[in-house]
Amino acid sequence: MQPRTQEFSKLAARALGDTQVQKALLGLQTGFDQARQRAILELTPEAWDRLRDRAREIRRHTLERLDYYVGLLADNVVRNGGAVHFARDAHEAAQIVLDIARRNGVKLAVKGKSMVSEEMALNHLLAANGVEALETDLGEYIIQLAGETPFHIVAPAIHKSQEEVAELFARKLGTPEGADAEALTRIARETLRQKFLQAGMGISGVNFAIAETGTVCIVTNEGNGRMSTSLPPIHVALMGMEKVTPALEDLGVFYRLLPRAATGQRATSYFTLVSGPRRNEDEDGPEQFHLVMMDNGRSRLLADPELREALFCIRCGACLNACPVYRKVGGHAYGWVYPGPIGAVVTPAMVGLPKAVALPFASTLCGACREVCPVKINIPRMLLKLRADAVEGAPGQRKASWYEGLTFRAWGRLMRSERTLARARGVAVFLQRPFSRDGWLQKMPLPLFYRWTRGRDFPTLARRSFHELWEDELRTSSPQVPPLR
Amino acid sequence: MVRASLFATCLVDQFFPQVGVSTVNLLRRLEVQVDFPVGQTCCGQPAFNSGYRSHALPLALRWLDLFQDSEYVVVPSGSCAAMLKVYTPELLKDNPKDAQRAVELARRTYELSQFLVDVLKVTDVGASYPARITYHASCHLLRELGVSSQPLALLRGVRGAEFAPMEAATECCGFGGTFAVKYADISTAILAGKLRAIEVTEAEAVVACDMGCLMHMGGAMRRRGMKTRPMHLACSHVPKSSPS
Ligand code: SF4
């Protein structure tokens, strides 16, 4: 998938004007965000906070020794009879999967939900080479039929109404019009069930990969994940290299955090552990197991002490649900795989900051993301760092608007000298006079600033600044009212 | 006697001086000896938040120099206080001469409600305001400084005021500094939800501790002809709709 991160403003405007998208986003707030809050209350906020700190410790420990744990994971996967593949970038990773498919004459692959495969644009590459890749997660299936990308990292098709899905199914699958949710799910399930049996390959994502046992853990609410890992003769699991965790017991922390943060659930419907291919004594399971570990910009995050914590992310989506900007513009506006606050941090590392420069600025820095994050990632601070990189960073990384640069230079001059500032304000107070309506401006004929008055009045400069009031009256005056004590 | 230096902030200095006047009067009534280091301008937040750290740096140093002898620095703005307390020491951390001074001055710097409640230990400042009011929790005040109960305690102490809690009071109003012009349409779309929440309270005034949020909400309330007025916590009376 080609990043459309440069089109952020345009895509955001489209989402703002789309009533269905706005309705869905409102639902996300009540459905996910409030459910999360209830789940935390139920567990008790203190216990929740302890879990978060514990999770942070595990993540910090792991990332400090990432090469060691990745190596350990690889060794143990091989010991279990699986194969391990390392990919530097998304392109390489997709090529690896294609090669496995080709070597084994695979014509049809069934896929569980995997954001990493979205980074790889895997479906496109496979299709272009004669391998059909079929999404089996209901949400992913819907957006695959619609030819779209995930709208949300946990609920990829949340932006679509039931009517839209019914219409889509009618068009693509020839189902009767106006089917209800239950019927639609049944239709999807029946269509997919046959495919599971025909598929030569199952592809899945990975939520956690346990180094000491060589096990991958997949957390889902639909049985499709388990079927794509167990029915086809080959299972290919895709992961970002940061998904490794040292020990099985770590899941005791992460599995209590992830469902609660994501959907407010105490547990998901399915929790799958896969340790390699079928063994002699096993009755079923795939004959081959492949684990693809992908870097794709992650080592760039790892190398930057100010951004490293972004790799703590367990992809729960809570920061999206809490973000005032995501709640208005939705997932497609961000123009690539990962939307919302965490998307604004990781996307620049993956597609390059100059291309994704709109994203770190598309935030009010309100801090809601940090507050809800189950691993307490300080996302606002990272956005600030990326903004600084974009404006004053290394030449290849920079991407600032010259107009804004000039504005800030002028502003800086004013703010560094109170005398210049006072002179400039004198002129401005004079100039604003004819436009003032009771101390407010309804229009500001200045580049950039004119946008303020599209929806809001702007205050005029006070006739006398606080500096003047202080000098003229306050400095020597006593309080207007007698003291309290 | 407690001595405090007012860091008025650029918005108050240039646009809303009455907030500064109210702050000074309020502090003096509590027998704080207030001074105002002349020549102060801005904490640098607009530049810092937009990535222009090189323009924020001289302002950080200016703050250090102007306030170095202050016992306390009081700031009537959550986000500017967060800039000074949280981000400025970080901005100066590789500056051997100033790093330590910045940490120490940051420690003596307080947002107004924080100063009143945590340092002076007062929640009743003798204010009276016989009207229905509501409160918006500004993001930086709440999440960078962790100030949540202090403004509410002060509002509870206002005689005659009827407090109408706002739904989702801790949610962002959509201001975000330069975000408000850079992504003006997203900013006002977020604001629309806040305005609805304000409208439901039927309050005469929406109180906050940050003129950034208040100028954003107030500008829209005026545009829409809403009866609610923006009001800074320091003002014991509603400032006239005109900020001049
Ligand atoms: S950054 Fe935190 S809240 Fe956002 S998806 Fe990752 S873990 Fe969840």
XYZ file of C-alpha atoms in Angstrom, chain A residues 8-9 12-13 16 29 33-34 306 324-325 327-329 357-359 361-368 370-371 378 380-381 384-389 391-392 400-401 404-406 408-409 411-418 421 425 432 437-443 448-471 473-485, chain B residues 6 8 10 12-21 24-25 28-31 34-56 58-59 62 86-87 90 93 120-122 124-126 139-140 142-144 167 170-172 174-191 193 196 212 214-220 222-224 230 241-244:
200
model
C -3.925 13.956 5.766
C -5.815 17.250 5.550
C -9.558 14.333 7.356
C -11.903 16.813 5.702
C -15.457 15.195 8.920
C -16.352 6.076 22.172
C -13.640 3.650 25.570
C -16.327 3.438 28.224
C 13.259 9.443 22.900
C -10.027 13.715 20.256
C -8.493 13.943 16.801
C -12.486 10.474 17.154
C -13.169 13.119 14.554
C -11.124 12.064 11.556
C 5.146 14.977 8.640
C 1.472 15.916 8.912
C 0.818 13.220 11.491
C 1.278 17.812 14.112
C -2.254 16.429 13.935
C -2.627 16.376 17.697
C -3.759 18.782 20.391
C -1.175 17.227 22.756
C -4.004 16.717 25.228
C -2.357 13.638 26.714
C -5.445 11.403 26.712
C -0.797 8.586 27.448
C -3.416 8.427 30.167
C 4.317 9.106 26.693
C 2.741 13.556 23.450
C 6.431 13.838 24.255
C 6.957 16.943 20.272
C 10.260 15.294 19.480
C 9.084 14.409 15.968
C 7.890 17.972 15.467
C 11.321 19.241 16.446
C 12.934 16.727 14.078
C 11.490 21.545 11.831
C 15.063 21.596 13.058
C 8.950 22.565 7.476
C 6.825 25.184 5.825
C 5.617 29.041 9.254
C 9.372 29.343 9.682
C 9.222 33.044 8.880
C 8.094 31.960 14.078
C 11.236 33.894 13.349
C 7.457 35.975 16.606
C 10.756 35.035 18.215
C 12.139 38.516 17.571
C 9.085 40.112 19.186
C 9.147 37.863 22.215
C 12.841 38.397 22.804
C 12.504 42.141 23.106
C 9.749 43.732 25.118
C 6.878 43.960 21.212
C 1.457 46.057 19.653
C -7.365 46.372 14.529
C -16.730 44.280 17.384
C -16.936 44.584 21.171
C -13.381 43.398 21.414
C -13.599 40.529 18.987
C -12.587 40.076 15.377
C -14.778 38.151 13.023
C -12.174 37.886 10.296
C -2.895 30.692 8.443
C -4.708 32.848 11.021
C -7.689 33.401 8.763
C -8.553 29.802 9.531
C -9.156 30.628 13.174
C -12.043 32.895 12.325
C -13.739 30.338 10.092
C -15.464 28.962 13.165
C -14.531 31.264 16.012
C -14.160 34.946 16.762
C -10.699 36.064 17.752
C -10.053 38.450 20.624
C -8.588 41.839 19.871
C -5.454 42.966 21.617
C -6.322 44.671 24.856
C -6.078 48.444 24.644
C -3.516 48.396 27.407
C -1.267 45.418 28.014
C -0.808 43.958 31.454
C 2.657 45.508 31.430
C 1.084 48.947 31.067
C -1.545 48.260 33.702
C 1.132 47.117 36.080
C 3.276 50.173 35.551
C -1.728 51.279 38.428
C -0.958 47.957 39.967
C 2.649 48.234 40.984
C 1.974 50.661 43.761
C -1.700 50.124 44.453
C -2.951 48.176 47.422
C -5.595 45.505 47.041
C -9.034 46.763 46.089
C -10.541 44.683 48.840
C -9.169 44.293 52.359
C -7.156 41.180 53.141
C -8.921 38.029 54.259
C -6.796 37.109 57.199
C 3.616 36.736 38.515
C 1.395 36.639 33.398
C 1.676 36.366 26.690
C -2.872 37.592 29.468
C -0.346 40.352 28.870
C -1.559 41.115 25.360
C -5.197 40.046 25.207
C -6.629 39.452 28.667
C -4.855 41.759 31.132
C -7.852 41.698 33.489
C -6.924 38.104 34.328
C -3.561 39.387 35.476
C -5.206 42.152 37.472
C -2.648 40.172 41.527
C -5.642 41.333 43.556
C -2.627 40.434 47.571
C -5.847 39.725 49.432
C -4.188 36.561 50.647
C -1.317 38.745 51.831
C 3.324 40.184 44.470
C 5.813 41.457 41.996
C 5.818 41.403 38.235
C 9.240 41.125 36.602
C 8.963 43.619 33.788
C 10.161 42.471 30.403
C 8.700 39.000 30.578
C 6.943 37.943 27.404
C 6.111 34.337 26.657
C 7.086 30.943 28.051
C 7.987 29.742 24.561
C 5.280 27.129 24.364
C 3.969 28.031 20.894
C 7.435 27.605 19.406
C 8.327 24.557 21.460
C 5.096 22.764 20.613
C 5.560 23.530 16.940
C 9.064 22.109 16.835
C 10.921 25.452 16.849
C 13.007 24.715 19.889
C 15.658 27.217 18.865
C 13.054 29.974 19.272
C 11.805 28.554 22.563
C 15.949 32.168 24.467
C 12.561 32.546 26.155
C 14.710 34.850 29.784
C 7.919 20.155 32.773
C 9.373 21.024 29.399
C 14.172 19.295 29.546
C 19.089 19.813 30.312
C -1.037 28.740 50.532
C -3.466 26.005 51.674
C -6.569 28.028 51.008
C -11.947 29.786 50.320
C -10.619 33.052 48.949
C -13.692 34.992 49.946
C -5.527 19.172 29.385
C -2.037 20.320 30.323
C -4.741 18.001 34.300
C -2.378 15.590 32.586
C 1.015 17.294 32.628
C -20.154 16.065 30.997
C -11.694 16.363 31.207
C -11.909 15.973 27.452
C -9.912 18.282 25.232
C -9.696 21.062 20.573
C -7.498 24.121 21.018
C -4.011 22.623 20.924
C -2.146 25.903 20.277
C -1.087 26.167 16.647
C -3.209 23.080 16.003
C -6.201 25.421 16.185
C -5.120 27.132 12.973
C -3.151 24.361 11.328
C -6.057 21.970 11.504
C -8.766 24.538 12.142
C -11.633 22.367 10.938
C -10.669 19.416 13.132
C -10.165 21.830 16.005
C -13.643 23.296 15.662
C -15.178 19.849 15.140
C -13.742 18.758 18.502
C -14.890 22.040 20.001
C -18.774 18.515 21.300
C -22.782 20.996 23.468
C -5.805 29.383 25.538
C -10.972 29.954 27.076
C -10.160 32.083 24.058
C -10.921 29.124 21.808
C -14.180 28.193 23.521
C -15.117 31.813 24.101
C -14.539 32.782 20.475
C -16.873 30.035 19.341
C -19.548 34.345 20.860
C -19.758 33.359 17.203
C -22.744 31.160 17.999
C -15.607 32.238 29.280
C -17.630 39.881 26.858
C -15.085 42.263 25.474
C -11.625 41.218 26.498
C -10.191 44.704 26.109
